[in-house]
Amino acid sequence: DGIKKSKYENILIMDGDLQHNPKYIYKMLKILFTKKMDIIVGARNFKEKNINKSLTFLRIGASKMLKLLINIFLGYKTSDPLSGYFIFRKKIFFRNKKRFYGYGYKILADFMYTDKSLKISEIKINFRKRVYGQSKMDLKVLMLFIEFFIKKNVKKFF
């Protein structure tokens, strides 16, 4: 609903738990405009020393495994297709909304793998320790993501 009601042409998606530092927004916008991209992803830097302070070992492992599977089976688009921090052009949403899977919390993957023509770039971000709330990544979300993954791949196999 927020995307639909926005009066602006570019939309920022950013988790509300303060793990994404707003200092990267200007850099993301600059790339969006200067390189004429459709989506700019704030990709978590898994090589960063402080990542272990912001994510558990299990969460890091699960994210890396899902990233690998996505990039192998759906095609590489970014080093962090599960990011909750990205800027995109609103017209992409309206052009593709009827084709989106639309369930779960990882909408970046829905954007990227619904429209193969998108121009996508990324910047590496330092992920901060969560200040509020807790991860929504649980068994239910994982099952929704597996269903998304299957639906996006079924055309390749049949």
PDB file of C-alpha atoms in Angstrom:
ATOM      1  CA  ASP A   1       0.000   0.000   0.000  1.00  0.00           C
ATOM      2  CA  GLY A   2       2.865   2.373   0.760  1.00  0.00           C
ATOM      3  CA  ILE A   3       4.226   1.986  -2.755  1.00  0.00           C
ATOM      4  CA  LYS A   4       0.812   2.621  -4.295  1.00  0.00           C
ATOM      5  CA  LYS A   5       0.186   5.707  -2.163  1.00  0.00           C
ATOM      6  CA  SER A   6       3.610   7.259  -2.585  1.00  0.00           C
ATOM      7  CA  LYS A   7       3.652  10.463  -4.622  1.00  0.00           C
ATOM      8  CA  TYR A   8       7.311   9.989  -5.576  1.00  0.00           C
ATOM      9  CA  GLU A   9       8.795   8.152  -8.558  1.00  0.00           C
ATOM     10  CA  ASN A  10      11.505   6.367  -6.569  1.00  0.00           C
ATOM     11  CA  ILE A  11      10.835   4.158  -3.580  1.00  0.00           C
ATOM     12  CA  LEU A  12      13.176   3.208  -0.736  1.00  0.00           C
ATOM     13  CA  ILE A  13      12.619  -0.074   1.078  1.00  0.00           C
ATOM     14  CA  MET A  14      14.399  -0.180   4.417  1.00  0.00           C
ATOM     15  CA  ASP A  15      13.863  -2.493   7.377  1.00  0.00           C
ATOM     16  CA  GLY A  16      12.637  -0.668  10.469  1.00  0.00           C
ATOM     17  CA  ASP A  17      14.969  -2.405  12.938  1.00  0.00           C
ATOM     18  CA  LEU A  18      17.798   0.091  12.328  1.00  0.00           C
ATOM     19  CA  GLN A  19      20.196  -2.524  10.893  1.00  0.00           C
ATOM     20  CA  HIS A  20      20.383  -0.462   7.698  1.00  0.00           C
ATOM     21  CA  ASN A  21      22.256   2.781   8.092  1.00  0.00           C
ATOM     22  CA  PRO A  22      20.506   5.678   6.295  1.00  0.00           C
ATOM     23  CA  LYS A  23      23.913   7.140   5.389  1.00  0.00           C
ATOM     24  CA  TYR A  24      23.886   4.968   2.247  1.00  0.00           C
ATOM     25  CA  ILE A  25      20.682   6.430   0.799  1.00  0.00           C
ATOM     26  CA  TYR A  26      22.384   9.349  -0.955  1.00  0.00           C
ATOM     27  CA  LYS A  27      24.959   7.043  -2.550  1.00  0.00           C
ATOM     28  CA  MET A  28      22.208   4.667  -3.702  1.00  0.00           C
ATOM     29  CA  LEU A  29      20.207   7.534  -5.228  1.00  0.00           C
ATOM     30  CA  LYS A  30      23.277   8.908  -6.961  1.00  0.00           C
ATOM     31  CA  ILE A  31      23.907   5.533  -8.651  1.00  0.00           C
ATOM     32  CA  LEU A  32      20.219   5.178  -9.545  1.00  0.00           C
ATOM     33  CA  PHE A  33      20.280   8.505 -11.395  1.00  0.00           C
ATOM     34  CA  THR A  34      23.787   8.649 -12.851  1.00  0.00           C
ATOM     35  CA  LYS A  35      23.863   5.071 -14.145  1.00  0.00           C
ATOM     36  CA  LYS A  36      20.154   5.061 -15.059  1.00  0.00           C
ATOM     37  CA  MET A  37      19.475   1.879 -13.091  1.00  0.00           C
ATOM     38  CA  ASP A  38      16.113   0.412 -12.066  1.00  0.00           C
ATOM     39  CA  ILE A  39      17.139  -0.977  -8.670  1.00  0.00           C
ATOM     40  CA  ILE A  40      20.050  -0.251  -6.350  1.00  0.00           C
ATOM     41  CA  VAL A  41      20.571  -2.849  -3.616  1.00  0.00           C
ATOM     42  CA  GLY A  42      22.226  -2.158  -0.290  1.00  0.00           C
ATOM     43  CA  ALA A  43      24.039  -5.499  -0.137  1.00  0.00           C
ATOM     44  CA  ARG A  44      25.235  -6.786   3.214  1.00  0.00           C
ATOM     45  CA  ASN A  45      28.997  -7.094   3.344  1.00  0.00           C
ATOM     46  CA  PHE A  46      29.432 -10.620   4.696  1.00  0.00           C
ATOM     47  CA  LYS A  47      33.222 -10.134   4.762  1.00  0.00           C
ATOM     48  CA  GLU A  48      32.857  -7.260   7.212  1.00  0.00           C
ATOM     49  CA  LYS A  49      34.338  -8.022  10.643  1.00  0.00           C
ATOM     50  CA  ASN A  50      31.286  -6.741  12.550  1.00  0.00           C
ATOM     51  CA  ILE A  51      28.714  -8.897  10.712  1.00  0.00           C
ATOM     52  CA  ASN A  52      28.901 -11.482  13.507  1.00  0.00           C
ATOM     53  CA  LYS A  53      27.761  -8.824  15.998  1.00  0.00           C
ATOM     54  CA  SER A  54      24.641  -8.108  13.967  1.00  0.00           C
ATOM     55  CA  LEU A  55      23.712 -11.631  12.825  1.00  0.00           C
ATOM     56  CA  THR A  56      23.966 -15.033  14.479  1.00  0.00           C
ATOM     57  CA  PHE A  57      26.177 -17.724  12.978  1.00  0.00           C
ATOM     58  CA  LEU A  58      23.047 -19.686  11.965  1.00  0.00           C
ATOM     59  CA  ARG A  59      21.489 -16.625  10.308  1.00  0.00           C
ATOM     60  CA  ILE A  60      24.674 -15.848   8.384  1.00  0.00           C
ATOM     61  CA  GLY A  61      24.880 -19.474   7.228  1.00  0.00           C
ATOM     62  CA  ALA A  62      21.218 -19.574   6.175  1.00  0.00           C
ATOM     63  CA  SER A  63      21.551 -16.281   4.278  1.00  0.00           C
ATOM     64  CA  LYS A  64      24.674 -17.465   2.471  1.00  0.00           C
ATOM     65  CA  MET A  65      23.016 -20.774   1.532  1.00  0.00           C
ATOM     66  CA  LEU A  66      19.861 -19.081   0.217  1.00  0.00           C
ATOM     67  CA  LYS A  67      21.958 -16.532  -1.712  1.00  0.00           C
ATOM     68  CA  LEU A  68      23.916 -19.349  -3.330  1.00  0.00           C
ATOM     69  CA  LEU A  69      20.769 -21.263  -4.322  1.00  0.00           C
ATOM     70  CA  ILE A  70      19.103 -18.149  -5.711  1.00  0.00           C
ATOM     71  CA  ASN A  71      22.141 -17.149  -7.719  1.00  0.00           C
ATOM     72  CA  ILE A  72      22.649 -20.674  -9.106  1.00  0.00           C
ATOM     73  CA  PHE A  73      19.046 -21.434 -10.033  1.00  0.00           C
ATOM     74  CA  LEU A  74      17.551 -18.018 -10.727  1.00  0.00           C
ATOM     75  CA  GLY A  75      20.659 -16.293 -12.026  1.00  0.00           C
ATOM     76  CA  TYR A  76      23.040 -13.835 -10.415  1.00  0.00           C
ATOM     77  CA  LYS A  77      21.566 -10.342 -10.050  1.00  0.00           C
ATOM     78  CA  THR A  78      23.218  -9.130  -6.845  1.00  0.00           C
ATOM     79  CA  SER A  79      25.392 -10.505  -4.070  1.00  0.00           C
ATOM     80  CA  ASP A  80      22.462 -10.070  -1.648  1.00  0.00           C
ATOM     81  CA  PRO A  81      19.087 -10.964  -3.240  1.00  0.00           C
ATOM     82  CA  LEU A  82      17.593 -11.182   0.273  1.00  0.00           C
ATOM     83  CA  SER A  83      18.372  -7.587   1.209  1.00  0.00           C
ATOM     84  CA  GLY A  84      15.677  -5.505   2.846  1.00  0.00           C
ATOM     85  CA  TYR A  85      17.402  -2.284   1.797  1.00  0.00           C
ATOM     86  CA  PHE A  86      16.986  -1.070  -1.770  1.00  0.00           C
ATOM     87  CA  ILE A  87      15.780   1.776  -3.954  1.00  0.00           C
ATOM     88  CA  PHE A  88      13.743   1.222  -7.102  1.00  0.00           C
ATOM     89  CA  ARG A  89      11.699   3.082  -9.646  1.00  0.00           C
ATOM     90  CA  LYS A  90       8.005   2.936  -8.748  1.00  0.00           C
ATOM     91  CA  LYS A  91       6.981   2.206 -12.351  1.00  0.00           C
ATOM     92  CA  ILE A  92       8.606  -1.244 -11.982  1.00  0.00           C
ATOM     93  CA  PHE A  93       6.099  -2.112  -9.289  1.00  0.00           C
ATOM     94  CA  PHE A  94       3.083  -1.106 -11.365  1.00  0.00           C
ATOM     95  CA  ARG A  95       4.414  -2.788 -14.485  1.00  0.00           C
ATOM     96  CA  ASN A  96       4.891  -6.127 -12.685  1.00  0.00           C
ATOM     97  CA  LYS A  97       2.537  -6.209  -9.690  1.00  0.00           C
ATOM     98  CA  LYS A  98       0.163  -8.774 -11.212  1.00  0.00           C
ATOM     99  CA  ARG A  99       3.086 -11.151 -11.773  1.00  0.00           C
ATOM    100  CA  PHE A 100       4.607 -10.868  -8.289  1.00  0.00           C
ATOM    101  CA  TYR A 101       4.503 -13.831  -5.946  1.00  0.00           C
ATOM    102  CA  GLY A 102       3.559 -11.410  -3.177  1.00  0.00           C
ATOM    103  CA  TYR A 103       4.047 -13.505  -0.035  1.00  0.00           C
ATOM    104  CA  GLY A 104       6.772 -13.421   2.609  1.00  0.00           C
ATOM    105  CA  TYR A 105       9.178 -10.681   3.463  1.00  0.00           C
ATOM    106  CA  LYS A 106      11.840 -10.830   0.759  1.00  0.00           C
ATOM    107  CA  ILE A 107      10.270  -8.646  -1.898  1.00  0.00           C
ATOM    108  CA  LEU A 108      13.575  -7.728  -3.548  1.00  0.00           C
ATOM    109  CA  ALA A 109      13.822 -11.239  -4.998  1.00  0.00           C
ATOM    110  CA  ASP A 110      10.248 -10.890  -6.262  1.00  0.00           C
ATOM    111  CA  PHE A 111      11.164  -7.680  -8.099  1.00  0.00           C
ATOM    112  CA  MET A 112      14.405  -9.025  -9.561  1.00  0.00           C
ATOM    113  CA  TYR A 113      13.172 -12.395 -10.772  1.00  0.00           C
ATOM    114  CA  THR A 114       9.784 -11.310 -12.077  1.00  0.00           C
ATOM    115  CA  ASP A 115      11.193  -8.782 -14.533  1.00  0.00           C
ATOM    116  CA  LYS A 116      14.359 -10.066 -16.224  1.00  0.00           C
ATOM    117  CA  SER A 117      14.931  -6.746 -18.037  1.00  0.00           C
ATOM    118  CA  LEU A 118      15.749  -4.720 -14.918  1.00  0.00           C
ATOM    119  CA  LYS A 119      19.062  -2.926 -14.631  1.00  0.00           C
ATOM    120  CA  ILE A 120      20.330  -3.697 -11.132  1.00  0.00           C
ATOM    121  CA  SER A 121      23.369  -2.430  -9.277  1.00  0.00           C
ATOM    122  CA  GLU A 122      24.486  -2.661  -5.676  1.00  0.00           C
ATOM    123  CA  ILE A 123      26.618  -1.024  -3.041  1.00  0.00           C
ATOM    124  CA  LYS A 124      28.162  -2.859  -0.109  1.00  0.00           C
ATOM    125  CA  ILE A 125      26.811  -1.740   3.246  1.00  0.00           C
ATOM    126  CA  ASN A 126      27.964  -2.382   6.764  1.00  0.00           C
ATOM    127  CA  PHE A 127      25.096  -4.088   8.539  1.00  0.00           C
ATOM    128  CA  ARG A 128      24.426  -2.843  12.058  1.00  0.00           C
ATOM    129  CA  LYS A 129      23.245  -4.700  15.136  1.00  0.00           C
ATOM    130  CA  ARG A 130      19.441  -4.849  15.351  1.00  0.00           C
ATOM    131  CA  VAL A 131      18.079  -2.240  17.768  1.00  0.00           C
ATOM    132  CA  TYR A 132      14.363  -3.110  17.645  1.00  0.00           C
ATOM    133  CA  GLY A 133      12.324  -6.226  17.004  1.00  0.00           C
ATOM    134  CA  GLN A 134      13.535  -9.612  15.868  1.00  0.00           C
ATOM    135  CA  SER A 135      14.105 -11.437  12.641  1.00  0.00           C
ATOM    136  CA  LYS A 136      11.027 -12.571  10.750  1.00  0.00           C
ATOM    137  CA  MET A 137      13.043 -15.388   9.181  1.00  0.00           C
ATOM    138  CA  ASP A 138      11.411 -18.491  10.606  1.00  0.00           C
ATOM    139  CA  LEU A 139      10.187 -21.823   9.228  1.00  0.00           C
ATOM    140  CA  LYS A 140       7.000 -20.292   7.787  1.00  0.00           C
ATOM    141  CA  VAL A 141       8.934 -17.559   5.939  1.00  0.00           C
ATOM    142  CA  LEU A 142      11.456 -20.133   4.743  1.00  0.00           C
ATOM    143  CA  MET A 143       8.631 -22.313   3.365  1.00  0.00           C
ATOM    144  CA  LEU A 144       7.111 -19.298   1.581  1.00  0.00           C
ATOM    145  CA  PHE A 145      10.500 -18.557   0.095  1.00  0.00           C
ATOM    146  CA  ILE A 146      10.887 -22.157  -1.094  1.00  0.00           C
ATOM    147  CA  GLU A 147       7.444 -21.918  -2.724  1.00  0.00           C
ATOM    148  CA  PHE A 148       8.518 -18.658  -4.430  1.00  0.00           C
ATOM    149  CA  PHE A 149      11.721 -20.327  -5.575  1.00  0.00           C
ATOM    150  CA  ILE A 150       9.810 -23.266  -7.075  1.00  0.00           C
ATOM    151  CA  LYS A 151       7.273 -21.027  -8.837  1.00  0.00           C
ATOM    152  CA  LYS A 152      10.041 -18.929 -10.386  1.00  0.00           C
ATOM    153  CA  ASN A 153      11.868 -22.095 -11.554  1.00  0.00           C
ATOM    154  CA  VAL A 154       8.976 -24.297 -12.721  1.00  0.00           C
ATOM    155  CA  LYS A 155       9.092 -22.881 -16.274  1.00  0.00           C
ATOM    156  CA  LYS A 156      12.715 -23.962 -16.626  1.00  0.00           C
ATOM    157  CA  PHE A 157      11.892 -27.605 -15.941  1.00  0.00           C
ATOM    158  CA  PHE A 158       8.622 -28.054 -17.857  1.00  0.00           C
TER     159      PHE A 158
END
